[in-house]
Amino acid sequence: MKEKTTKTTIFGPNLFDLIGTEQWLSDMAKEGWLFDKFSPFFSVRFSVRLKKEEPKPNRRYRFITNDMWKVGPDEEQVDTYAASGWNFADTYREFSLFYNDNPDAPEIFSEEKDFKKNTRKYFWILAGILLWSIIYFARFIKLFSYNSLHLMEDENVPTIILEKVILVLCIIVVGVLAAEIVSGMMRAHSVNQTMNRDKPYKVSMVIHAINKMLFVLWAFLMIISIIVSFVPNSKTTSVRDLSKYEGTHPVTLEEIDPDNAILLQEIFNDYGKHFNRQNECTLTTKSSSVFSEKTTLVYHVDYDGTKRIWFTSHYGEFKDVDNAIPYILEELEYIDPNLRLEDIRIPSDTVDYLGYYMDIEPDYISLNQYVFAQKGNKIAIGEYRAGVEEGALLNPDEFLDLKPLAHLFAEDLNEG
């Protein structure tokens, strides 16, 4: 079997422990594996390629920082270092690697502060990555805790699964980054230019290698998650003939407010004349990790800008019956954090829960009414909003009272 002459390893380059990387390369040289180059990984110099040659027991490797805006040392620097026995090997980001086989050659740094600057420079970057990871982690905490059902209903199932995996991976990455900070900082503060270069480095290198693999996996899953998130889990269509909607659910505008339904249909029939009016009727159907089925009708009737009516009607069937009431509670929290189910309950013998709530804005510009009905894993929600132009005063008596019609939403849950 032919002996390998080269090998690539994810150990190093470790920007957060340059001393450890230098020691590791020197130890590999003693075994006959000499540094060849920093190997690319998707156009990023991510790993190290070694080549098999005669062992170099006295070889030392040292990193130096390049001048600002330069990708490597200039020819004059290379010649200057070569005169003292230090040969240029390769460049990695803002660092250049040199090596020397003469044990009596002076160190490449003239002052300890230059060395410390070299080894500690990237700890601020690591701290930034850690902070970003915590912020990103907090986003997922919000996704799976605060208003989680509402947020998750807009995600398709593959995306939810991926995001849960990414959340777990994010926790691990944050932990590994923290461990890398501690390990690297301990070495950076205990090692100087001429002393303690025999301090163990393997723990730091292993942590960094694990972090690299986790980060690559994390980035890969993030890309997949973004791609999957573009796969639609809902379909929205515009309804121009209200009489042709044949769905059993949800409650329609014709059922609760036939006068405005007729007006909206007239506007649709003569849309050229009313092109400037923001009137609409849309139907949205979706399935998600929360709902096996959810249908939403949205109506908007605009009286030439003087007053407006919005009616949104939902019907949904949960995959888990235990999510029905929590979903309504999230709705109440959005309306008023102090609202409780019992505060707005309406007696009903046909459903498990029926509630009504009305909210009038302090300036009497808008009136909001809500109906919530739940039976088993099914819910029906109606939101009826009325508004007037700025400067006008809203009179609640001019608009529909939704409370006497709450029974329609209960009946909707009992239909097939």
mmCIF file of C-alpha atoms in Angstrom, residues 142 146-151 153-154 312 314 325-341 344 357 359 361 368-370 372 381-383 385:
data_model
loop_
_atom_site.group_PDB
_atom_site.id
_atom_site.type_symbol
_atom_site.label_atom_id
_atom_site.label_comp_id
_atom_site.label_asym_id
_atom_site.label_seq_id
_atom_site.Cartn_x
_atom_site.Cartn_y
_atom_site.Cartn_z
ATOM 1 C CA LYS A 142 -39.008 33.820 21.376
ATOM 2 C CA TYR A 146 -43.706 33.910 23.349
ATOM 3 C CA ASN A 147 -46.741 33.688 21.050
ATOM 4 C CA SER A 148 -45.203 30.491 19.766
ATOM 5 C CA LEU A 149 -48.351 29.065 18.193
ATOM 6 C CA HIS A 150 -48.949 32.175 16.110
ATOM 7 C CA LEU A 151 -45.341 32.312 14.990
ATOM 8 C CA GLU A 153 -48.405 28.616 12.207
ATOM 9 C CA ASP A 154 -46.667 30.779 9.604
ATOM 10 C CA THR A 312 -61.546 38.865 9.388
ATOM 11 C CA HIS A 314 -60.878 32.340 10.863
ATOM 12 C CA ILE A 325 -57.235 27.283 24.240
ATOM 13 C CA PRO A 326 -53.571 28.445 24.376
ATOM 14 C CA TYR A 327 -54.027 29.853 20.873
ATOM 15 C CA ILE A 328 -57.029 31.913 22.019
ATOM 16 C CA LEU A 329 -55.070 33.038 25.084
ATOM 17 C CA GLU A 330 -52.324 34.296 22.788
ATOM 18 C CA GLU A 331 -54.968 36.232 20.853
ATOM 19 C CA LEU A 332 -56.205 37.811 24.088
ATOM 20 C CA GLU A 333 -52.680 38.686 25.166
ATOM 21 C CA TYR A 334 -52.168 40.528 21.903
ATOM 22 C CA ILE A 335 -55.411 42.501 22.383
ATOM 23 C CA ASP A 336 -54.968 43.229 26.095
ATOM 24 C CA PRO A 337 -52.451 41.417 28.353
ATOM 25 C CA ASN A 338 -54.891 41.711 31.267
ATOM 26 C CA LEU A 339 -57.762 39.893 29.527
ATOM 27 C CA ARG A 340 -58.804 36.459 30.806
ATOM 28 C CA LEU A 341 -61.055 33.867 29.239
ATOM 29 C CA ILE A 344 -65.334 37.737 28.122
ATOM 30 C CA TYR A 357 -64.852 41.459 23.582
ATOM 31 C CA ASP A 359 -62.546 47.729 22.397
ATOM 32 C CA GLU A 361 -60.029 53.550 20.909
ATOM 33 C CA ASN A 368 -62.785 46.670 17.471
ATOM 34 C CA GLN A 369 -64.963 43.636 18.236
ATOM 35 C CA TYR A 370 -63.816 40.041 18.684
ATOM 36 C CA PHE A 372 -63.793 33.491 20.013
ATOM 37 C CA ILE A 381 -62.463 33.608 15.436
ATOM 38 C CA GLY A 382 -64.084 36.771 14.141
ATOM 39 C CA GLU A 383 -62.611 40.257 14.199
ATOM 40 C CA ARG A 385 -63.127 46.578 13.011
#
